[in-house]
Short mmCIF file of N, CA and C in Angstrom, two decimals:
data_model
loop_
_atom_site.label_atom_id
_atom_site.label_comp_id
_atom_site.label_asym_id
_atom_site.label_seq_id
_atom_site.Cartn_x
_atom_site.Cartn_y
_atom_site.Cartn_z
N MET A 208 -61.42 -94.85 -0.66
CA MET A 208 -61.39 -95.40 0.70
C MET A 208 -60.24 -94.61 1.38
N PHE A 209 -60.84 -94.74 2.64
CA PHE A 209 -59.88 -93.61 3.89
C PHE A 209 -58.56 -94.43 4.20
N THR A 210 -58.53 -93.35 5.77
CA THR A 210 -57.23 -94.56 6.06
C THR A 210 -57.97 -94.04 8.10
N GLY A 211 -58.85 -93.39 8.41
CA GLY A 211 -59.79 -92.76 9.77
C GLY A 211 -58.69 -91.64 10.04
N LEU A 212 -58.19 -90.80 9.14
CA LEU A 212 -57.75 -90.57 10.05
C LEU A 212 -57.72 -88.94 9.98
N VAL A 213 -58.17 -88.34 10.81
CA VAL A 213 -59.30 -86.64 10.40
C VAL A 213 -58.50 -85.77 10.09
N ALA A 214 -57.94 -85.15 9.09
CA ALA A 214 -57.89 -83.83 8.28
C ALA A 214 -58.16 -82.88 8.99
N ASP A 215 -59.76 -82.31 9.26
CA ASP A 215 -60.17 -81.05 9.86
C ASP A 215 -62.11 -81.42 10.99
N LEU A 216 -61.88 -80.60 11.27
CA LEU A 216 -63.51 -80.63 11.86
C LEU A 216 -64.38 -79.46 11.39
N GLY A 217 -64.91 -79.57 9.99
CA GLY A 217 -65.30 -78.96 9.76
C GLY A 217 -67.03 -78.27 10.41
N THR A 218 -67.93 -77.49 9.48
CA THR A 218 -68.92 -76.92 9.96
C THR A 218 -69.53 -77.84 9.39
N VAL A 219 -70.97 -77.85 9.61
CA VAL A 219 -71.82 -77.88 8.73
C VAL A 219 -72.93 -76.58 8.27
N ALA A 220 -72.78 -75.96 7.41
CA ALA A 220 -73.26 -74.19 7.04
C ALA A 220 -74.60 -74.61 7.20
N GLU A 221 -75.15 -74.96 6.15
CA GLU A 221 -76.63 -75.62 5.70
C GLU A 221 -76.95 -76.25 5.61
N VAL A 222 -77.72 -76.91 6.08
CA VAL A 222 -78.42 -78.25 5.61
C VAL A 222 -80.08 -78.05 4.39
N HIS A 223 -79.78 -78.40 3.62
CA HIS A 223 -81.39 -78.44 2.70
C HIS A 223 -82.04 -79.61 2.46
N SER A 224 -83.53 -80.38 3.41
CA SER A 224 -83.65 -80.70 2.90
C SER A 224 -84.87 -81.05 2.79
N THR A 225 -84.71 -82.21 1.95
CA THR A 225 -86.33 -82.63 0.76
C THR A 225 -86.31 -84.10 0.51
N ASN A 226 -88.22 -84.14 0.64
CA ASN A 226 -88.36 -85.86 0.16
C ASN A 226 -87.03 -86.65 -0.79
N ASP A 227 -86.61 -86.07 -1.02
CA ASP A 227 -85.69 -86.90 -2.34
C ASP A 227 -84.33 -87.13 -0.88
N GLY A 228 -83.71 -86.39 -0.42
CA GLY A 228 -82.74 -86.17 0.59
C GLY A 228 -82.07 -84.60 0.60
N VAL A 229 -80.94 -85.07 0.93
CA VAL A 229 -80.54 -83.77 1.87
C VAL A 229 -79.03 -83.17 0.89
N ARG A 230 -79.38 -82.03 0.75
CA ARG A 230 -77.26 -81.22 0.69
C ARG A 230 -77.29 -80.44 1.47
N LEU A 231 -76.11 -80.81 1.92
CA LEU A 231 -75.48 -80.37 3.21
C LEU A 231 -74.44 -79.87 2.35
N ALA A 232 -74.49 -78.05 3.09
CA ALA A 232 -73.30 -77.38 2.69
C ALA A 232 -72.13 -77.40 3.90
N ILE A 233 -70.63 -77.43 3.86
CA ILE A 233 -70.03 -78.07 4.45
C ILE A 233 -68.64 -77.34 4.83
N GLU A 234 -68.65 -75.93 5.73
CA GLU A 234 -67.25 -75.38 5.72
C GLU A 234 -65.81 -75.87 6.37
N SER A 235 -64.95 -75.82 5.25
CA SER A 235 -63.54 -76.28 6.16
C SER A 235 -62.72 -75.74 4.73
N PRO A 236 -61.65 -75.17 5.67
CA PRO A 236 -60.36 -75.02 4.35
C PRO A 236 -59.89 -76.45 3.86
N LEU A 237 -60.06 -77.49 3.84
CA LEU A 237 -59.75 -78.85 3.06
C LEU A 237 -61.35 -78.02 1.97
N ALA A 238 -62.43 -77.75 1.97
CA ALA A 238 -62.72 -77.86 0.06
C ALA A 238 -61.95 -76.87 -0.71
N ARG A 239 -61.18 -76.25 -0.56
CA ARG A 239 -59.96 -75.87 -1.32
C ARG A 239 -58.94 -77.05 -2.11
N GLU A 240 -58.72 -78.41 -1.26
CA GLU A 240 -58.10 -78.93 -2.43
C GLU A 240 -59.11 -80.15 -2.69
N LEU A 241 -60.55 -79.70 -2.84
CA LEU A 241 -61.17 -80.59 -2.94
C LEU A 241 -61.28 -80.50 -4.67
N SER A 242 -61.90 -81.25 -5.91
CA SER A 242 -62.53 -80.67 -7.18
C SER A 242 -63.60 -81.05 -6.93
N GLU A 243 -64.31 -81.34 -8.25
CA GLU A 243 -66.41 -81.50 -7.89
C GLU A 243 -65.97 -83.00 -8.05
N GLY A 244 -66.56 -83.66 -7.80
CA GLY A 244 -66.76 -85.37 -7.85
C GLY A 244 -65.73 -86.02 -7.43
N ASP A 245 -64.81 -85.63 -6.19
CA ASP A 245 -64.15 -86.13 -5.57
C ASP A 245 -64.38 -86.47 -3.97
N SER A 246 -64.19 -87.94 -3.67
CA SER A 246 -64.30 -88.65 -2.44
C SER A 246 -64.33 -87.40 -1.31
N VAL A 247 -65.72 -87.37 0.03
CA VAL A 247 -65.01 -87.25 1.24
C VAL A 247 -65.65 -87.71 1.93
N ALA A 248 -65.15 -88.32 3.03
CA ALA A 248 -65.57 -88.12 4.43
C ALA A 248 -66.19 -87.68 5.14
N VAL A 249 -67.09 -87.69 5.57
CA VAL A 249 -67.40 -86.93 6.69
C VAL A 249 -68.26 -87.20 7.81
N ASN A 250 -68.02 -87.70 9.20
CA ASN A 250 -68.14 -88.37 9.76
C ASN A 250 -68.58 -90.30 9.36
N GLY A 251 -67.41 -90.31 8.51
CA GLY A 251 -66.88 -91.68 8.66
C GLY A 251 -68.03 -91.40 7.03
N VAL A 252 -68.87 -90.82 6.41
CA VAL A 252 -69.19 -91.72 5.60
C VAL A 252 -69.19 -90.90 3.93
N CYS A 253 -68.89 -91.96 3.14
CA CYS A 253 -68.20 -91.33 2.07
C CYS A 253 -69.24 -90.40 1.00
N LEU A 254 -68.86 -89.54 0.85
CA LEU A 254 -69.69 -88.48 -0.08
C LEU A 254 -68.98 -88.14 -1.09
N THR A 255 -69.70 -87.39 -2.39
CA THR A 255 -69.34 -86.47 -3.03
C THR A 255 -69.63 -85.49 -3.17
N ALA A 256 -68.11 -84.34 -3.34
CA ALA A 256 -67.74 -83.24 -3.03
C ALA A 256 -68.87 -83.14 -4.21
N VAL A 257 -69.65 -81.39 -3.98
CA VAL A 257 -70.04 -80.88 -5.03
C VAL A 257 -70.32 -79.18 -5.21
N GLY A 258 -70.65 -78.36 -5.81
CA GLY A 258 -70.33 -76.96 -5.59
C GLY A 258 -69.85 -76.55 -4.61
N LEU A 259 -68.23 -76.50 -4.95
CA LEU A 259 -67.43 -76.06 -4.34
C LEU A 259 -67.07 -74.41 -4.42
N CYS A 260 -67.18 -73.94 -3.12
CA CYS A 260 -66.59 -71.99 -3.71
C CYS A 260 -65.67 -72.23 -2.34
N GLY A 261 -65.10 -71.59 -2.34
CA GLY A 261 -63.79 -71.40 -1.30
C GLY A 261 -63.85 -72.20 -0.42
N ASP A 262 -63.63 -72.13 1.02
CA ASP A 262 -63.57 -73.41 2.18
C ASP A 262 -64.87 -73.67 2.50
N ARG A 263 -65.93 -73.85 1.13
CA ARG A 263 -66.89 -74.12 1.02
C ARG A 263 -67.38 -75.34 0.40
N PHE A 264 -68.13 -75.78 0.03
CA PHE A 264 -68.24 -77.38 -0.73
C PHE A 264 -69.76 -78.43 -0.40
N GLY A 265 -70.37 -78.37 -0.78
CA GLY A 265 -71.85 -78.89 -0.94
C GLY A 265 -71.65 -80.52 -0.78
N ALA A 266 -72.44 -81.31 -0.29
CA ALA A 266 -72.76 -82.67 -0.24
C ALA A 266 -74.04 -83.07 0.03
N ASP A 267 -74.64 -83.98 -1.66
CA ASP A 267 -75.57 -85.12 -1.65
C ASP A 267 -76.16 -86.14 -0.78
N VAL A 268 -76.90 -86.13 0.08
CA VAL A 268 -76.63 -87.15 0.77
C VAL A 268 -78.40 -88.07 0.85
N MET A 269 -77.85 -89.58 0.06
CA MET A 269 -79.23 -90.21 -0.64
C MET A 269 -80.58 -90.38 0.94
N ASN A 270 -81.40 -90.41 0.66
CA ASN A 270 -82.79 -91.95 1.79
C ASN A 270 -81.59 -92.98 2.45
N GLU A 271 -80.76 -93.40 1.46
CA GLU A 271 -80.35 -94.58 2.29
C GLU A 271 -79.33 -94.38 2.84
N THR A 272 -78.70 -92.99 2.40
CA THR A 272 -77.63 -92.73 3.32
C THR A 272 -78.14 -92.09 4.77
N LEU A 273 -78.86 -91.57 4.83
CA LEU A 273 -79.73 -91.60 5.49
C LEU A 273 -80.85 -91.91 7.05
N ARG A 274 -81.26 -93.19 6.11
CA ARG A 274 -81.39 -94.09 6.82
C ARG A 274 -80.68 -94.49 7.81
N ARG A 275 -79.21 -95.24 7.20
CA ARG A 275 -78.08 -96.34 7.80
C ARG A 275 -77.24 -95.26 8.63
N SER A 276 -77.18 -93.70 8.63
CA SER A 276 -76.14 -93.19 9.50
C SER A 276 -76.67 -91.65 10.25
N SER A 277 -75.59 -91.18 10.94
CA SER A 277 -75.93 -90.75 11.73
C SER A 277 -76.17 -88.53 11.12
N LEU A 278 -76.32 -89.26 9.64
CA LEU A 278 -76.01 -87.36 8.88
C LEU A 278 -77.69 -86.75 9.00
N ALA A 279 -78.12 -87.88 8.99
CA ALA A 279 -80.35 -87.59 9.72
C ALA A 279 -80.12 -86.03 10.66
N GLU A 280 -78.97 -86.68 11.61
CA GLU A 280 -79.05 -85.57 12.43
C GLU A 280 -78.63 -83.83 12.55
N VAL A 281 -77.86 -84.28 11.50
CA VAL A 281 -76.82 -82.93 11.65
C VAL A 281 -77.99 -81.71 11.47
N ARG A 282 -77.19 -80.32 12.11
CA ARG A 282 -78.12 -79.30 11.67
C ARG A 282 -77.01 -78.83 11.59
N SER A 283 -77.18 -77.37 11.08
CA SER A 283 -77.01 -75.98 10.95
C SER A 283 -75.69 -76.02 11.80
N GLY A 284 -74.59 -75.69 12.01
CA GLY A 284 -73.43 -75.75 13.17
C GLY A 284 -72.49 -76.75 13.53
N THR A 285 -72.74 -78.41 13.36
CA THR A 285 -72.47 -79.04 13.86
C THR A 285 -71.31 -79.42 13.21
N LYS A 286 -70.30 -80.12 13.80
CA LYS A 286 -68.99 -80.35 14.09
C LYS A 286 -68.81 -81.47 13.23
N VAL A 287 -68.39 -81.23 11.77
CA VAL A 287 -67.97 -83.42 11.56
C VAL A 287 -66.78 -83.02 11.17
N ASN A 288 -66.37 -84.41 11.46
CA ASN A 288 -65.20 -84.91 11.19
C ASN A 288 -64.48 -85.00 9.29
N LEU A 289 -63.71 -84.81 8.59
CA LEU A 289 -63.47 -84.47 7.36
C LEU A 289 -62.37 -85.21 6.85
N GLU A 290 -62.18 -86.02 5.79
CA GLU A 290 -61.12 -87.11 5.65
C GLU A 290 -60.81 -87.03 4.01
N LEU A 291 -60.06 -86.90 3.37
CA LEU A 291 -60.13 -86.37 1.92
C LEU A 291 -59.93 -87.94 1.44
N ALA A 292 -59.83 -88.01 0.60
CA ALA A 292 -59.63 -89.82 0.05
C ALA A 292 -57.84 -90.21 -0.04
N LEU A 293 -57.93 -91.52 0.14
CA LEU A 293 -56.20 -91.84 0.36
C LEU A 293 -56.02 -91.53 -0.95
N VAL A 294 -54.69 -91.08 -1.00
CA VAL A 294 -53.58 -91.15 -1.95
C VAL A 294 -53.17 -92.43 -2.75
N ALA A 295 -52.77 -92.70 -3.14
CA ALA A 295 -51.99 -94.78 -2.89
C ALA A 295 -50.83 -94.41 -2.64
N ASN A 296 -49.62 -93.28 -2.87
CA ASN A 296 -48.67 -93.13 -2.21
C ASN A 296 -48.25 -92.86 -0.85
N ALA A 297 -49.58 -92.10 -0.17
CA ALA A 297 -49.43 -91.83 0.93
C ALA A 297 -49.55 -92.88 2.48
N ARG A 298 -48.47 -92.46 3.18
CA ARG A 298 -48.67 -93.53 4.46
C ARG A 298 -50.21 -93.76 4.94
N LEU A 299 -50.29 -95.09 5.05
CA LEU A 299 -51.50 -95.74 6.03
C LEU A 299 -51.61 -95.48 7.25
N GLY A 300 -51.71 -93.99 7.91
CA GLY A 300 -51.61 -94.48 9.02
C GLY A 300 -52.81 -95.19 10.06
N GLY A 301 -54.32 -95.02 9.44
CA GLY A 301 -55.15 -95.55 10.09
C GLY A 301 -55.59 -97.28 9.70
N HIS A 302 -56.34 -97.43 9.49
CA HIS A 302 -56.44 -98.81 8.80
C HIS A 302 -58.03 -98.86 7.51
N PHE A 303 -57.95 -99.41 6.87
CA PHE A 303 -58.41 -99.72 5.80
C PHE A 303 -60.04 -99.34 5.57
N VAL A 304 -60.37 -97.98 5.22
CA VAL A 304 -62.26 -97.35 5.68
C VAL A 304 -62.33 -97.28 4.63
N GLN A 305 -63.65 -98.14 4.58
CA GLN A 305 -64.45 -96.78 3.14
C GLN A 305 -65.53 -96.05 2.88
N GLY A 306 -66.03 -95.72 4.26
CA GLY A 306 -67.16 -94.83 4.28
C GLY A 306 -67.88 -95.32 3.88
N HIS A 307 -68.33 -96.41 3.73
CA HIS A 307 -69.61 -97.03 4.03
C HIS A 307 -70.21 -97.89 5.44
N VAL A 308 -70.97 -96.73 5.90
CA VAL A 308 -71.06 -97.28 7.43
C VAL A 308 -72.36 -98.21 7.38
N ASP A 309 -71.76 -99.17 8.30
CA ASP A 309 -72.53 -100.26 8.49
C ASP A 309 -73.70 -99.85 9.56
N GLY A 310 -73.70 -98.97 10.08
CA GLY A 310 -74.32 -98.81 11.94
C GLY A 310 -74.14 -97.55 12.26
N VAL A 311 -75.45 -97.28 13.76
CA VAL A 311 -75.04 -96.48 14.40
C VAL A 311 -74.97 -96.93 15.96
N GLY A 312 -74.30 -96.66 15.77
CA GLY A 312 -74.09 -97.35 17.75
C GLY A 312 -73.85 -95.58 18.69
N ALA A 313 -74.53 -96.09 19.73
CA ALA A 313 -74.87 -93.92 20.73
C ALA A 313 -73.82 -94.49 21.76
N VAL A 314 -72.93 -93.03 22.05
CA VAL A 314 -72.14 -93.56 23.69
C VAL A 314 -72.88 -92.98 24.41
N SER A 315 -72.55 -94.49 24.97
CA SER A 315 -73.19 -94.40 26.33
C SER A 315 -72.31 -94.04 27.88
N ALA A 316 -71.15 -94.29 27.58
CA ALA A 316 -70.50 -93.60 29.43
C ALA A 316 -69.32 -92.81 28.59
N VAL A 317 -68.32 -92.13 29.38
CA VAL A 317 -67.31 -91.13 28.92
C VAL A 317 -66.72 -90.97 30.43
N ARG A 318 -65.35 -91.50 30.53
CA ARG A 318 -64.37 -91.06 31.89
C ARG A 318 -63.71 -91.25 31.28
N ASP A 319 -62.77 -90.30 32.34
CA ASP A 319 -61.14 -89.86 32.08
C ASP A 319 -60.56 -90.94 32.58
N ASP A 320 -59.22 -91.43 31.95
CA ASP A 320 -57.68 -92.04 32.28
C ASP A 320 -56.82 -92.18 31.67
N GLY A 321 -56.54 -91.69 32.99
CA GLY A 321 -55.30 -90.70 33.05
C GLY A 321 -55.41 -89.50 31.60
N PHE A 322 -54.45 -89.24 31.07
CA PHE A 322 -54.57 -88.21 29.86
C PHE A 322 -55.67 -88.21 28.79
N ALA A 323 -56.07 -89.78 29.14
CA ALA A 323 -56.89 -90.60 27.27
C ALA A 323 -58.06 -90.15 28.22
N ARG A 324 -59.25 -90.63 27.29
CA ARG A 324 -60.34 -90.40 27.78
C ARG A 324 -60.88 -91.88 27.16
N LEU A 325 -61.89 -93.02 27.70
CA LEU A 325 -62.40 -93.89 27.30
C LEU A 325 -63.53 -93.54 27.33
N VAL A 326 -64.31 -94.30 26.50
CA VAL A 326 -65.74 -94.06 25.39
C VAL A 326 -66.60 -95.34 25.52
N THR A 327 -67.43 -95.50 25.74
CA THR A 327 -68.44 -96.61 25.70
C THR A 327 -68.94 -96.43 24.36
N VAL A 328 -69.33 -97.17 23.79
CA VAL A 328 -70.80 -96.78 22.41
C VAL A 328 -71.32 -97.91 22.51
N GLN A 329 -72.35 -98.21 22.52
CA GLN A 329 -73.69 -99.34 22.72
C GLN A 329 -73.82 -99.04 21.26
N ALA A 330 -74.15 -100.70 20.93
CA ALA A 330 -73.63 -101.20 19.18
C ALA A 330 -74.76 -102.09 19.36
N ASP A 331 -75.47 -102.62 17.94
CA ASP A 331 -76.45 -103.43 17.54
C ASP A 331 -75.29 -104.93 17.85
N GLN A 332 -76.03 -106.56 18.35
CA GLN A 332 -74.69 -106.71 18.29
C GLN A 332 -74.40 -107.28 16.65
N GLN A 333 -75.56 -107.12 15.47
CA GLN A 333 -75.32 -107.95 14.07
C GLN A 333 -73.61 -106.60 13.97
N LEU A 334 -73.06 -106.42 14.49
CA LEU A 334 -72.43 -104.96 14.52
C LEU A 334 -71.19 -105.74 15.10
N LEU A 335 -71.32 -106.16 16.87
CA LEU A 335 -70.45 -106.26 17.28
C LEU A 335 -69.93 -107.66 17.09
N ARG A 336 -70.58 -108.29 16.46
CA ARG A 336 -69.89 -109.61 16.00
C ARG A 336 -68.46 -109.54 14.75
N TYR A 337 -68.84 -108.59 14.44
CA TYR A 337 -67.63 -108.40 13.56
C TYR A 337 -66.21 -107.06 15.09
N VAL A 338 -66.25 -106.63 15.83
CA VAL A 338 -65.75 -106.31 16.44
C VAL A 338 -64.99 -107.00 17.15
N VAL A 339 -62.91 -107.00 17.27
CA VAL A 339 -62.67 -107.79 18.52
C VAL A 339 -61.82 -106.87 19.12
N GLN A 340 -61.62 -107.32 20.33
CA GLN A 340 -60.31 -106.31 21.28
C GLN A 340 -59.37 -106.64 20.64
N LYS A 341 -59.12 -104.99 20.86
CA LYS A 341 -57.63 -105.01 20.18
C LYS A 341 -57.20 -104.64 18.32
N GLY A 342 -58.44 -105.03 18.14
CA GLY A 342 -59.28 -104.41 16.81
C GLY A 342 -59.39 -103.21 16.08
N SER A 343 -59.19 -102.98 14.90
CA SER A 343 -59.57 -101.14 14.60
C SER A 343 -61.41 -101.39 14.45
N ILE A 344 -61.81 -100.58 14.32
CA ILE A 344 -63.30 -99.70 14.31
C ILE A 344 -63.18 -98.56 14.03
N THR A 345 -64.51 -97.79 12.99
CA THR A 345 -63.85 -96.42 12.84
C THR A 345 -65.68 -96.18 13.31
N VAL A 346 -65.06 -94.58 14.14
CA VAL A 346 -66.52 -94.27 14.71
C VAL A 346 -66.43 -92.60 14.19
N ASP A 347 -67.63 -92.59 13.17
CA ASP A 347 -67.74 -91.02 13.20
C ASP A 347 -66.21 -90.58 11.73
N GLY A 348 -65.98 -92.12 11.56
CA GLY A 348 -64.36 -91.31 10.79
C GLY A 348 -63.47 -91.32 10.86
N VAL A 349 -63.11 -91.79 12.22
CA VAL A 349 -62.08 -92.56 13.15
C VAL A 349 -61.57 -93.40 13.48
N SER A 350 -60.58 -93.63 12.85
CA SER A 350 -60.00 -95.10 13.23
C SER A 350 -58.97 -95.22 14.55
N LEU A 351 -59.74 -96.20 14.89
CA LEU A 351 -59.73 -96.97 16.38
C LEU A 351 -59.21 -97.63 16.94
N THR A 352 -58.78 -97.70 18.28
CA THR A 352 -58.79 -99.83 18.21
C THR A 352 -59.13 -99.67 19.46
N VAL A 353 -60.26 -100.76 19.42
CA VAL A 353 -60.92 -101.61 20.37
C VAL A 353 -60.27 -101.74 21.94
N ALA A 354 -60.56 -101.22 22.89
CA ALA A 354 -60.11 -101.24 24.04
C ALA A 354 -60.92 -102.43 25.05
N ARG A 355 -61.99 -102.48 25.11
CA ARG A 355 -62.91 -103.72 25.60
C ARG A 355 -64.34 -103.72 24.37
N ILE A 356 -64.55 -104.81 25.18
CA ILE A 356 -65.08 -105.72 23.97
C ILE A 356 -66.49 -106.72 25.69
N ASP A 357 -68.36 -106.14 24.86
CA ASP A 357 -68.77 -107.23 26.41
C ASP A 357 -70.17 -107.53 25.00
N GLU A 358 -70.79 -108.13 25.26
CA GLU A 358 -72.19 -109.00 24.24
C GLU A 358 -73.31 -107.47 24.05
N ALA A 359 -72.46 -106.04 24.38
CA ALA A 359 -73.93 -104.64 24.28
C ALA A 359 -73.12 -103.86 24.07
N SER A 360 -71.35 -103.71 24.55
CA SER A 360 -70.72 -102.63 23.42
C SER A 360 -69.48 -102.66 23.56
N PHE A 361 -68.64 -101.68 23.19
CA PHE A 361 -67.24 -101.99 23.27
C PHE A 361 -66.57 -100.19 23.74
N ASP A 362 -65.34 -100.79 24.49
CA ASP A 362 -64.77 -99.12 24.36
C ASP A 362 -63.25 -98.61 23.86
N VAL A 363 -63.21 -97.58 23.75
CA VAL A 363 -62.34 -97.13 22.46
C VAL A 363 -61.31 -96.06 23.45
N SER A 364 -60.34 -95.41 23.59
CA SER A 364 -59.47 -94.56 24.65
C SER A 364 -59.06 -94.17 23.60
N LEU A 365 -59.23 -92.61 24.05
CA LEU A 365 -59.01 -91.35 22.87
C LEU A 365 -57.70 -90.11 23.09
N ILE A 366 -56.71 -90.40 22.33
CA ILE A 366 -55.67 -89.52 22.86
C ILE A 366 -56.24 -87.70 22.89
N PRO A 367 -55.17 -87.27 24.10
CA PRO A 367 -54.98 -85.70 23.53
C PRO A 367 -55.42 -85.12 22.43
N GLU A 368 -54.93 -85.45 21.18
CA GLU A 368 -54.64 -85.06 19.32
C GLU A 368 -56.57 -85.57 19.38
N THR A 369 -57.33 -87.23 19.21
CA THR A 369 -58.14 -87.50 19.40
C THR A 369 -59.09 -86.35 19.20
N LEU A 370 -58.72 -86.72 20.63
CA LEU A 370 -59.80 -84.98 21.70
C LEU A 370 -60.08 -84.35 21.19
N GLU A 371 -58.54 -83.33 20.72
CA GLU A 371 -58.92 -81.80 19.65
C GLU A 371 -58.98 -81.74 18.53
N ARG A 372 -59.42 -82.64 17.80
CA ARG A 372 -59.21 -82.60 16.06
C ARG A 372 -60.05 -83.78 15.84
N THR A 373 -61.36 -84.29 16.88
CA THR A 373 -62.25 -84.75 15.75
C THR A 373 -63.90 -84.59 17.11
N ASN A 374 -65.10 -84.81 16.42
CA ASN A 374 -65.96 -84.41 16.93
C ASN A 374 -66.20 -85.25 18.09
N LEU A 375 -65.21 -86.20 19.18
CA LEU A 375 -65.22 -86.96 19.49
C LEU A 375 -64.93 -86.75 21.23
N GLY A 376 -64.08 -85.50 20.67
CA GLY A 376 -63.40 -84.53 22.17
C GLY A 376 -65.01 -84.26 22.82
N THR A 377 -66.39 -84.07 22.03
CA THR A 377 -67.34 -83.63 22.31
C THR A 377 -68.94 -84.57 23.12
N ALA A 378 -68.28 -85.16 22.37
CA ALA A 378 -69.46 -86.82 22.49
C ALA A 378 -70.03 -86.98 24.17
N ALA A 379 -70.91 -86.66 24.29
CA ALA A 379 -70.99 -87.27 25.73
C ALA A 379 -72.83 -88.56 25.44
N PRO A 380 -72.58 -89.30 26.17
CA PRO A 380 -74.05 -89.46 26.66
C PRO A 380 -74.96 -89.87 25.38
N GLY A 381 -75.80 -90.59 24.92
CA GLY A 381 -76.45 -90.38 24.79
C GLY A 381 -76.21 -89.92 22.64
N THR A 382 -75.17 -89.07 22.17
CA THR A 382 -74.13 -89.01 21.80
C THR A 382 -74.22 -90.20 19.77
N PRO A 383 -75.61 -89.62 18.86
CA PRO A 383 -75.55 -91.32 17.64
C PRO A 383 -73.64 -90.97 17.22
N VAL A 384 -73.32 -92.29 16.86
CA VAL A 384 -72.15 -92.09 15.74
C VAL A 384 -72.09 -93.30 14.83
N ASN A 385 -71.88 -93.13 13.80
CA ASN A 385 -71.22 -93.98 13.01
C ASN A 385 -70.48 -94.74 12.92
N LEU A 386 -70.65 -95.91 12.87
CA LEU A 386 -70.21 -97.06 12.84
C LEU A 386 -69.50 -97.91 11.84
N GLU A 387 -68.11 -98.28 10.88
CA GLU A 387 -68.02 -98.97 10.07
C GLU A 387 -67.30 -99.77 11.37
N VAL A 388 -67.33 -101.29 10.52
CA VAL A 388 -65.84 -102.66 11.49
C VAL A 388 -65.12 -102.11 9.89
N ASP A 389 -64.06 -103.33 10.56
CA ASP A 389 -63.25 -103.93 9.51
C ASP A 389 -63.54 -104.42 8.38
N ILE A 390 -63.36 -103.57 7.10
CA ILE A 390 -63.74 -104.76 5.78
C ILE A 390 -63.32 -106.75 6.50
N LEU A 391 -62.01 -106.71 6.55
CA LEU A 391 -61.87 -108.08 6.83
C LEU A 391 -62.12 -109.47 6.91
N ALA A 392 -63.22 -108.94 8.41
CA ALA A 392 -63.45 -109.37 9.40
C ALA A 392 -65.27 -109.84 8.46
N LYS A 393 -65.54 -109.28 7.74
CA LYS A 393 -67.14 -109.19 7.28
C LYS A 393 -66.21 -109.85 6.13
N TYR A 394 -65.55 -109.93 4.97
CA TYR A 394 -64.85 -110.74 4.15
C TYR A 394 -64.64 -112.66 4.62
N VAL A 395 -63.70 -112.35 5.83
CA VAL A 395 -63.82 -113.65 5.88
C VAL A 395 -65.23 -114.64 6.45
N GLU A 396 -66.30 -113.72 6.86
CA GLU A 396 -67.21 -114.30 7.37
C GLU A 396 -68.04 -114.50 5.96
N LYS A 397 -67.79 -114.51 5.07
CA LYS A 397 -68.28 -114.85 3.51
C LYS A 397 -68.01 -115.65 3.47
N LEU A 398 -66.62 -115.58 2.90
CA LEU A 398 -65.71 -116.91 2.69
C LEU A 398 -66.08 -118.62 3.74
N LEU A 399 -65.39 -118.23 4.99
CA LEU A 399 -66.73 -119.41 5.64
C LEU A 399 -67.62 -119.72 5.16
N SER A 400 -68.75 -119.34 4.96
CA SER A 400 -70.06 -119.12 5.16
C SER A 400 -70.53 -120.39 4.64
#
């Protein structure tokens, strides 16, 4: 379980691809806080830390995750949002994030709005049905508030801190992003059906 508050912007150091999946090597000082087998969110995808060595950790990405997330697109040098798993006695500053990506959207527009930046993300209607204005959504592992929504997209407004500390600060039209909708919406739908 995560909160969607990114702790560090890590760098993909190596990508080892096989037919069986991908092993990522990621560099970040957060690696020193991990133990073998710990959960870590990488661009919002819950992965398991392996092969710890100094400021580097590995994570295996299975084919199912590659099909459902943008991690299939990462290359050596890619900046990724990192978050350690929630500790039960910690503050919950974002919202409950599972690290189970629901799908991939694409940034379609970016525009300045005072000191903030509005980012428009196009998403499949199957995901948008769970998105509400002023509700929470996770974009590349970042807990954000939906500022606007229509039939094909939604807007999020990013403050300077988010722009500086996450890879969303360099997101441009065409950038694929991992999306996780609020789990409560999916439970409500299932209970009512």
